[in-house]
Amino acid sequence: GRGAGACHSRWRAAERAASFHAEPQVQAGMLEVTARLYHSLGEYPSETRLLNRALELRTRGGSSLEIAGTYQQIARALVGEGRFLDADSAVRRAVALQESVVGPRDRLVAATLLQSAGVTVFLGDLRTAERSSRRALSISESALGSKDSATAHAHLMLGSILQREGQFERAER
């Protein structure tokens, strides 16, 4: 059945990742792919474990943007586990790394700020979530334009946060 096939796929993916021990960045990429399989199955602790191993490998020669991407994935897995403070820490590290490489006004930073806003909503920190969303929206509008789907997503996130804050008129704008 589905469970047996998924179990076999995870085993094969883990076996394949281990075969790249001489190439840590390739191995990290394989672990991240395998972690996505765990995510799709809702097995978040296993996903987090693999992503932490991938992070160890990434920090041994991976680019800052690859490391930031791994932190983003870790944050997603930690949200799945309900570990919101840890997820917040991971996504903040991703933002800092991205800003150090591409600058604070890049579309990549905007996308990660939206992820950060989502995490801070789970923490109940709507003011911080609003600030992150506003910043992401500003970056998206200047980097991508007002008609881009990423900009629309930033508008939706900000509107949702404003609505949660009870600021209905501002949310409608």
PDB file of C-alpha atoms in Angstrom:
ATOM      1  CA  GLY A   1       0.000   0.000   0.000  1.00  0.00           C
ATOM      2  CA  ARG A   2       0.845   3.661   0.196  1.00  0.00           C
ATOM      3  CA  GLY A   3       2.640   3.299   3.540  1.00  0.00           C
ATOM      4  CA  ALA A   4       4.953   0.559   2.316  1.00  0.00           C
ATOM      5  CA  GLY A   5       5.802   2.514  -0.834  1.00  0.00           C
ATOM      6  CA  ALA A   6       6.532   5.667   1.134  1.00  0.00           C
ATOM      7  CA  CYS A   7       8.689   3.733   3.592  1.00  0.00           C
ATOM      8  CA  HIS A   8      10.679   2.203   0.724  1.00  0.00           C
ATOM      9  CA  SER A   9      11.073   5.625  -0.929  1.00  0.00           C
ATOM     10  CA  ARG A  10      12.396   7.166   2.290  1.00  0.00           C
ATOM     11  CA  TRP A  11      14.828   4.303   2.784  1.00  0.00           C
ATOM     12  CA  ARG A  12      16.097   4.566  -0.810  1.00  0.00           C
ATOM     13  CA  ALA A  13      16.452   8.346  -0.543  1.00  0.00           C
ATOM     14  CA  ALA A  14      18.397   8.087   2.719  1.00  0.00           C
ATOM     15  CA  GLU A  15      20.601   5.383   1.222  1.00  0.00           C
ATOM     16  CA  ARG A  16      21.221   7.530  -1.860  1.00  0.00           C
ATOM     17  CA  ALA A  17      22.091  10.602   0.246  1.00  0.00           C
ATOM     18  CA  ALA A  18      24.615   8.596   2.284  1.00  0.00           C
ATOM     19  CA  SER A  19      26.358   7.515  -0.938  1.00  0.00           C
ATOM     20  CA  PHE A  20      27.450  11.128  -1.508  1.00  0.00           C
ATOM     21  CA  HIS A  21      29.565  11.331   1.673  1.00  0.00           C
ATOM     22  CA  ALA A  22      32.545  12.689  -0.319  1.00  0.00           C
ATOM     23  CA  GLU A  23      30.353  15.515  -1.686  1.00  0.00           C
ATOM     24  CA  PRO A  24      28.727  17.192   1.316  1.00  0.00           C
ATOM     25  CA  GLN A  25      26.761  19.786  -0.679  1.00  0.00           C
ATOM     26  CA  VAL A  26      25.220  17.099  -2.889  1.00  0.00           C
ATOM     27  CA  GLN A  27      24.463  15.053   0.209  1.00  0.00           C
ATOM     28  CA  ALA A  28      22.823  18.096   1.829  1.00  0.00           C
ATOM     29  CA  GLY A  29      20.649  18.555  -1.247  1.00  0.00           C
ATOM     30  CA  MET A  30      19.601  14.910  -1.165  1.00  0.00           C
ATOM     31  CA  LEU A  31      18.738  15.175   2.525  1.00  0.00           C
ATOM     32  CA  GLU A  32      16.608  18.238   1.789  1.00  0.00           C
ATOM     33  CA  VAL A  33      14.736  16.383  -0.945  1.00  0.00           C
ATOM     34  CA  THR A  34      14.151  13.465   1.416  1.00  0.00           C
ATOM     35  CA  ALA A  35      12.995  15.890   4.108  1.00  0.00           C
ATOM     36  CA  ARG A  36      10.337  17.214   1.717  1.00  0.00           C
ATOM     37  CA  LEU A  37       9.018  13.670   1.418  1.00  0.00           C
ATOM     38  CA  TYR A  38       8.744  13.473   5.209  1.00  0.00           C
ATOM     39  CA  HIS A  39       6.996  16.867   5.196  1.00  0.00           C
ATOM     40  CA  SER A  40       4.422  15.677   2.679  1.00  0.00           C
ATOM     41  CA  LEU A  41       3.715  12.718   4.962  1.00  0.00           C
ATOM     42  CA  GLY A  42       3.389  14.948   8.027  1.00  0.00           C
ATOM     43  CA  GLU A  43       6.420  13.366   9.695  1.00  0.00           C
ATOM     44  CA  TYR A  44       7.843  16.674  10.909  1.00  0.00           C
ATOM     45  CA  PRO A  45      10.311  15.421  13.551  1.00  0.00           C
ATOM     46  CA  SER A  46      11.973  13.202  10.928  1.00  0.00           C
ATOM     47  CA  GLU A  47      11.959  16.116   8.495  1.00  0.00           C
ATOM     48  CA  THR A  48      13.603  18.369  11.093  1.00  0.00           C
ATOM     49  CA  ARG A  49      16.246  15.752  11.891  1.00  0.00           C
ATOM     50  CA  LEU A  50      17.232  15.427   8.227  1.00  0.00           C
ATOM     51  CA  LEU A  51      17.256  19.182   7.696  1.00  0.00           C
ATOM     52  CA  ASN A  52      19.482  19.725  10.723  1.00  0.00           C
ATOM     53  CA  ARG A  53      21.908  17.204   9.242  1.00  0.00           C
ATOM     54  CA  ALA A  54      21.703  19.032   5.901  1.00  0.00           C
ATOM     55  CA  LEU A  55      22.450  22.293   7.716  1.00  0.00           C
ATOM     56  CA  GLU A  56      25.569  20.760   9.277  1.00  0.00           C
ATOM     57  CA  LEU A  57      26.731  19.818   5.784  1.00  0.00           C
ATOM     58  CA  ARG A  58      25.769  23.182   4.271  1.00  0.00           C
ATOM     59  CA  THR A  59      27.846  25.028   6.857  1.00  0.00           C
ATOM     60  CA  ARG A  60      30.903  23.139   5.584  1.00  0.00           C
ATOM     61  CA  GLY A  61      31.266  24.967   2.304  1.00  0.00           C
ATOM     62  CA  GLY A  62      27.776  25.780   1.129  1.00  0.00           C
ATOM     63  CA  SER A  63      26.910  29.288   0.056  1.00  0.00           C
ATOM     64  CA  SER A  64      25.178  31.624   2.481  1.00  0.00           C
ATOM     65  CA  LEU A  65      22.048  31.499   0.314  1.00  0.00           C
ATOM     66  CA  GLU A  66      22.005  27.692   0.438  1.00  0.00           C
ATOM     67  CA  ILE A  67      22.378  27.829   4.215  1.00  0.00           C
ATOM     68  CA  ALA A  68      19.557  30.392   4.389  1.00  0.00           C
ATOM     69  CA  GLY A  69      17.365  28.116   2.270  1.00  0.00           C
ATOM     70  CA  THR A  70      18.008  25.247   4.653  1.00  0.00           C
ATOM     71  CA  TYR A  71      17.078  27.463   7.607  1.00  0.00           C
ATOM     72  CA  GLN A  72      13.810  28.313   5.819  1.00  0.00           C
ATOM     73  CA  GLN A  73      13.046  24.627   5.396  1.00  0.00           C
ATOM     74  CA  ILE A  74      13.892  23.970   9.042  1.00  0.00           C
ATOM     75  CA  ALA A  75      11.498  26.753  10.063  1.00  0.00           C
ATOM     76  CA  ARG A  76       8.728  25.145   7.985  1.00  0.00           C
ATOM     77  CA  ALA A  77       9.354  21.765   9.642  1.00  0.00           C
ATOM     78  CA  LEU A  78       9.414  23.301  13.112  1.00  0.00           C
ATOM     79  CA  VAL A  79       6.071  24.998  12.457  1.00  0.00           C
ATOM     80  CA  GLY A  80       4.737  21.560  11.552  1.00  0.00           C
ATOM     81  CA  GLU A  81       5.953  20.335  14.940  1.00  0.00           C
ATOM     82  CA  GLY A  82       4.377  23.305  16.708  1.00  0.00           C
ATOM     83  CA  ARG A  83       7.818  24.590  17.777  1.00  0.00           C
ATOM     84  CA  PHE A  84       7.140  28.213  16.878  1.00  0.00           C
ATOM     85  CA  LEU A  85       9.931  29.872  18.887  1.00  0.00           C
ATOM     86  CA  ASP A  86      12.502  27.605  17.257  1.00  0.00           C
ATOM     87  CA  ALA A  87      10.925  28.263  13.858  1.00  0.00           C
ATOM     88  CA  ASP A  88      11.120  32.005  14.480  1.00  0.00           C
ATOM     89  CA  SER A  89      14.822  31.713  15.299  1.00  0.00           C
ATOM     90  CA  ALA A  90      15.494  29.698  12.135  1.00  0.00           C
ATOM     91  CA  VAL A  91      13.612  32.051   9.820  1.00  0.00           C
ATOM     92  CA  ARG A  92      15.350  35.080  11.364  1.00  0.00           C
ATOM     93  CA  ARG A  93      18.705  33.462  10.625  1.00  0.00           C
ATOM     94  CA  ALA A  94      17.587  32.938   7.036  1.00  0.00           C
ATOM     95  CA  VAL A  95      16.621  36.612   6.669  1.00  0.00           C
ATOM     96  CA  ALA A  96      19.947  37.774   8.128  1.00  0.00           C
ATOM     97  CA  LEU A  97      21.962  35.531   5.789  1.00  0.00           C
ATOM     98  CA  GLN A  98      19.960  36.593   2.753  1.00  0.00           C
ATOM     99  CA  GLU A  99      20.323  40.281   3.607  1.00  0.00           C
ATOM    100  CA  SER A 100      24.082  39.851   3.983  1.00  0.00           C
ATOM    101  CA  VAL A 101      24.328  38.455   0.457  1.00  0.00           C
ATOM    102  CA  VAL A 102      21.636  40.123  -1.662  1.00  0.00           C
ATOM    103  CA  GLY A 103      20.859  43.192   0.427  1.00  0.00           C
ATOM    104  CA  PRO A 104      17.778  44.157   2.412  1.00  0.00           C
ATOM    105  CA  ARG A 105      15.572  45.071  -0.603  1.00  0.00           C
ATOM    106  CA  ASP A 106      15.746  41.841  -2.603  1.00  0.00           C
ATOM    107  CA  ARG A 107      12.694  39.758  -3.546  1.00  0.00           C
ATOM    108  CA  LEU A 108      14.257  36.725  -1.844  1.00  0.00           C
ATOM    109  CA  VAL A 109      14.287  38.644   1.440  1.00  0.00           C
ATOM    110  CA  ALA A 110      10.649  39.650   0.870  1.00  0.00           C
ATOM    111  CA  ALA A 111       9.563  36.022   0.536  1.00  0.00           C
ATOM    112  CA  THR A 112      11.400  35.037   3.708  1.00  0.00           C
ATOM    113  CA  LEU A 113       9.933  38.008   5.573  1.00  0.00           C
ATOM    114  CA  LEU A 114       6.476  36.686   4.693  1.00  0.00           C
ATOM    115  CA  GLN A 115       7.457  33.312   6.112  1.00  0.00           C
ATOM    116  CA  SER A 116       8.660  35.127   9.229  1.00  0.00           C
ATOM    117  CA  ALA A 117       5.355  36.987   9.460  1.00  0.00           C
ATOM    118  CA  GLY A 118       3.482  33.704   9.348  1.00  0.00           C
ATOM    119  CA  VAL A 119       5.583  32.279  12.165  1.00  0.00           C
ATOM    120  CA  THR A 120       5.116  35.364  14.331  1.00  0.00           C
ATOM    121  CA  VAL A 121       1.352  35.115  13.815  1.00  0.00           C
ATOM    122  CA  PHE A 122       1.549  31.642  15.368  1.00  0.00           C
ATOM    123  CA  LEU A 123       3.457  33.215  18.264  1.00  0.00           C
ATOM    124  CA  GLY A 124       0.662  35.764  18.686  1.00  0.00           C
ATOM    125  CA  ASP A 125       3.016  38.677  17.953  1.00  0.00           C
ATOM    126  CA  LEU A 126       0.802  40.475  15.443  1.00  0.00           C
ATOM    127  CA  ARG A 127       2.732  43.756  15.592  1.00  0.00           C
ATOM    128  CA  THR A 128       5.965  42.058  14.508  1.00  0.00           C
ATOM    129  CA  ALA A 129       4.062  40.087  11.887  1.00  0.00           C
ATOM    130  CA  GLU A 130       2.577  43.315  10.563  1.00  0.00           C
ATOM    131  CA  ARG A 131       6.024  44.972  10.373  1.00  0.00           C
ATOM    132  CA  SER A 132       7.478  41.983   8.511  1.00  0.00           C
ATOM    133  CA  SER A 133       4.525  41.911   6.117  1.00  0.00           C
ATOM    134  CA  ARG A 134       4.733  45.643   5.448  1.00  0.00           C
ATOM    135  CA  ARG A 135       8.431  45.382   4.759  1.00  0.00           C
ATOM    136  CA  ALA A 136       7.888  42.388   2.456  1.00  0.00           C
ATOM    137  CA  LEU A 137       5.161  44.295   0.624  1.00  0.00           C
ATOM    138  CA  SER A 138       7.385  47.344   0.171  1.00  0.00           C
ATOM    139  CA  ILE A 139      10.216  45.208  -1.186  1.00  0.00           C
ATOM    140  CA  SER A 140       7.897  43.241  -3.478  1.00  0.00           C
ATOM    141  CA  GLU A 141       6.305  46.381  -4.901  1.00  0.00           C
ATOM    142  CA  SER A 142       9.660  47.977  -5.682  1.00  0.00           C
ATOM    143  CA  ALA A 143      11.446  44.818  -6.866  1.00  0.00           C
ATOM    144  CA  LEU A 144       8.605  43.079  -8.697  1.00  0.00           C
ATOM    145  CA  GLY A 145       5.875  45.623  -9.313  1.00  0.00           C
ATOM    146  CA  SER A 146       2.339  45.922  -8.053  1.00  0.00           C
ATOM    147  CA  LYS A 147       0.898  43.288 -10.401  1.00  0.00           C
ATOM    148  CA  ASP A 148       3.269  40.450  -9.474  1.00  0.00           C
ATOM    149  CA  SER A 149       1.827  37.428  -7.650  1.00  0.00           C
ATOM    150  CA  ALA A 150       4.412  37.752  -4.858  1.00  0.00           C
ATOM    151  CA  THR A 151       3.238  41.320  -4.274  1.00  0.00           C
ATOM    152  CA  ALA A 152      -0.362  40.116  -4.196  1.00  0.00           C
ATOM    153  CA  HIS A 153       0.612  37.461  -1.664  1.00  0.00           C
ATOM    154  CA  ALA A 154       2.246  40.133   0.522  1.00  0.00           C
ATOM    155  CA  HIS A 155      -0.961  42.205   0.309  1.00  0.00           C
ATOM    156  CA  LEU A 156      -3.006  39.172   1.373  1.00  0.00           C
ATOM    157  CA  MET A 157      -0.714  38.414   4.298  1.00  0.00           C
ATOM    158  CA  LEU A 158      -0.792  42.007   5.503  1.00  0.00           C
ATOM    159  CA  GLY A 159      -4.581  42.177   5.135  1.00  0.00           C
ATOM    160  CA  SER A 160      -4.981  38.951   7.066  1.00  0.00           C
ATOM    161  CA  ILE A 161      -2.805  40.239   9.903  1.00  0.00           C
ATOM    162  CA  LEU A 162      -4.628  43.575  10.031  1.00  0.00           C
ATOM    163  CA  GLN A 163      -7.915  41.694  10.154  1.00  0.00           C
ATOM    164  CA  ARG A 164      -6.648  39.603  13.090  1.00  0.00           C
ATOM    165  CA  GLU A 165      -5.718  42.855  14.820  1.00  0.00           C
ATOM    166  CA  GLY A 166      -9.273  44.112  14.318  1.00  0.00           C
ATOM    167  CA  GLN A 167      -8.183  46.798  11.869  1.00  0.00           C
ATOM    168  CA  PHE A 168     -10.870  45.979   9.332  1.00  0.00           C
ATOM    169  CA  GLU A 169     -10.842  49.254   7.389  1.00  0.00           C
ATOM    170  CA  ARG A 170      -7.068  49.135   6.944  1.00  0.00           C
ATOM    171  CA  ALA A 171      -7.287  45.460   5.965  1.00  0.00           C
ATOM    172  CA  GLU A 172      -9.660  46.253   3.102  1.00  0.00           C
ATOM    173  CA  ARG A 173      -7.235  48.672   1.430  1.00  0.00           C
TER     174      ARG A 173
END
